[in-house]
Coordinates of C-alpha atoms in Angstrom, one line a residue:
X152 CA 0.0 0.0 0.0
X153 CA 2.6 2.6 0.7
X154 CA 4.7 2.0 -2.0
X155 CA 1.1 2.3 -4.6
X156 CA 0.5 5.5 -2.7
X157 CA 4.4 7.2 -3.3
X158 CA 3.5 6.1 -6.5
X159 CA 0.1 7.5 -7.4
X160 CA 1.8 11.0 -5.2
X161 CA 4.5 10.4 -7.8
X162 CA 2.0 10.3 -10.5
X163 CA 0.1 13.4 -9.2
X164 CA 3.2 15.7 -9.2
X165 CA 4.3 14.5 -12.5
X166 CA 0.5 15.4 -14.0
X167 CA 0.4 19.0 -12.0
X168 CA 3.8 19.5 -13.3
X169 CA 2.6 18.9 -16.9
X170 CA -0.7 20.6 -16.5
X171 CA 1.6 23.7 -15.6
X172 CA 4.0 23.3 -18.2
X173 CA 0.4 23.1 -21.2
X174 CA -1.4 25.9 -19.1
X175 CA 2.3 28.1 -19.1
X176 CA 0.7 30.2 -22.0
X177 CA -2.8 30.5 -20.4
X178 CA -2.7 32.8 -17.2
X179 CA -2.0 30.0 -14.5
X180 CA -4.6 29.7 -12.0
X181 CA -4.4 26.4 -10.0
X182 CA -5.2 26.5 -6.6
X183 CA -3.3 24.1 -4.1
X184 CA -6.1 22.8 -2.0
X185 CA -4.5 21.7 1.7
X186 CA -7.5 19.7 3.7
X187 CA -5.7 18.1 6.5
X188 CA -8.6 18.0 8.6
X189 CA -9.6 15.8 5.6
X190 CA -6.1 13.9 5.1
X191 CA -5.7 15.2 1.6
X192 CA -4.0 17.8 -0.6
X193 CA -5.0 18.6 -4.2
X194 CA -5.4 21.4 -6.5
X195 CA -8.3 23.3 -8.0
X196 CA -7.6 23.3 -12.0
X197 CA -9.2 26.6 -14.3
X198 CA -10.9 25.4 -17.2
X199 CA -8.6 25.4 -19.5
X200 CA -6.2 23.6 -16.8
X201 CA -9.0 20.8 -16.7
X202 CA -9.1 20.6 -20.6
X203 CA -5.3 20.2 -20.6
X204 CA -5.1 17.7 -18.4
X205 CA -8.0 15.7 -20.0
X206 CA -6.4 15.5 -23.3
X207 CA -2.9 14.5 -21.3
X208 CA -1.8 11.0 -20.6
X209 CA -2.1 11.6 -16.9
X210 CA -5.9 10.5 -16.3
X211 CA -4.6 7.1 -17.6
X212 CA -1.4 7.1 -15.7
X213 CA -3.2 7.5 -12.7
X214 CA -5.7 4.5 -13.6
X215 CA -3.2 2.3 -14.5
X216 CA -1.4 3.0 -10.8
X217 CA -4.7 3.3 -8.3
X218 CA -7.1 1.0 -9.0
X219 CA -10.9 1.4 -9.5
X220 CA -11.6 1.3 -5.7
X221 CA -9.5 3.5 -4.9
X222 CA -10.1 6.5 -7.2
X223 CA -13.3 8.3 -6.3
X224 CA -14.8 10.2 -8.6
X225 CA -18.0 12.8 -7.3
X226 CA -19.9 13.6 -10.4
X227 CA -21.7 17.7 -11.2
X228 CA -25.3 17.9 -11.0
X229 CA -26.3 17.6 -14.5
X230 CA -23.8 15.0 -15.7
X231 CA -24.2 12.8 -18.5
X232 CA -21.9 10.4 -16.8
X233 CA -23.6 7.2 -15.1
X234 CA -23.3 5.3 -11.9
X235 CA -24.2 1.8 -12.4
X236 CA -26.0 0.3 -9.1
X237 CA -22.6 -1.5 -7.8
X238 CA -21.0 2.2 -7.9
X239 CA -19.1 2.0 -11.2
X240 CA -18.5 5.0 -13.4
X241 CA -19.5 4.4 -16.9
X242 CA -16.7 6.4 -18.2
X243 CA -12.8 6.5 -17.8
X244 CA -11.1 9.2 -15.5
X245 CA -10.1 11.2 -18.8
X246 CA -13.8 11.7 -19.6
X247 CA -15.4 12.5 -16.3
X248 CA -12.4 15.5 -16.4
X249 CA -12.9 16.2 -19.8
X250 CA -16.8 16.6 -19.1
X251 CA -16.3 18.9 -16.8
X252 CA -14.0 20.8 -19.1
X253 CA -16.1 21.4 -21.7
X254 CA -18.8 23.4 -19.8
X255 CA -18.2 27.0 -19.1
X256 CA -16.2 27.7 -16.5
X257 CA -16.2 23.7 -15.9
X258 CA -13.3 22.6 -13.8
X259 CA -12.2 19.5 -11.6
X260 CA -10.7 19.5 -8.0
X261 CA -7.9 16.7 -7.7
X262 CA -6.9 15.4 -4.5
X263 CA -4.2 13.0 -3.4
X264 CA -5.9 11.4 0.3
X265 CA -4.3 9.1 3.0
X266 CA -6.7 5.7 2.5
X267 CA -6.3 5.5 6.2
X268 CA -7.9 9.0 7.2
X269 CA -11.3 7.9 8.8
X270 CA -13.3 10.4 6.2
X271 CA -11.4 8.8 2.9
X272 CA -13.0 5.7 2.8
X273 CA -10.2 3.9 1.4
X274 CA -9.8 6.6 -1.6
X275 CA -6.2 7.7 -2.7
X276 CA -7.3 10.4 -5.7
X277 CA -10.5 12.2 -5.8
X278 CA -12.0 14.1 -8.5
X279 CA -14.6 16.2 -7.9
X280 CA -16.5 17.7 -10.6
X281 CA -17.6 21.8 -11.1
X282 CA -19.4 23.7 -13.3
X283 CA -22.5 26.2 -13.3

């Protein structure tokens, strides 16, 4: 477990890292998000942040390292996106982010959480999903 968690933290930096270096020519505006009342630490991406990183290899990365029940995705109000009844997305991590891209002002929060933190359930990256 702790060496799957260095590794999905090691999979987060390199994605915020890229996500700066495609949003260098838009006016940055990630915000770190520090929660540890929550056991977690993330950022909050802009739009076009969210759009860069959904059309990066990172989404995948990130799947391939944490599996399924570990990755917890909360979904906008309005999304096309599908739980099924056993709590399985219907889409891939890329889509769910790129969803939320491609609304105005859409965006994604992405956190990296201790699985053992009481209020985590288990989860190691969180997406949550924004838009108006």
């Amino acid at each position: 477990m702790k060496i799957r968690t260095a590794a999905t933290a090691g999979a987060l930096t390199a994605g915020i890292a890229v996500i700066g270096v495609l949003g260098s020519g838009v006016a940055s505006a990630a915000t770190p998000l520090v929660e540890p009342e929550f056991g977690r630490i993330g950022l909050s991406l802009s739009n076009a942040e969210t759009a860069a990183l959904a059309a990066s290899p990172i989404p995948d990365a990130i799947s391939d390292i944490v599996p399924g029940s570990q990755r917890w995705i909360d979904l906008a109000p309005g999304s096309a996106l599908t739980v099924a009844p056993d709590g399985k997305l219907s889409a891939p991590d890329r889509v769910v982010i790129g969803e939320a891209a491609a609304h105005p002002g859409g965006y994604v929060d992405v956190y990296l959480a201790d699985p053992n933190h009481p209020v985590n359930g288990g989860f190691i990256v969180q997406t949550y999903q924004h838009w108006n």
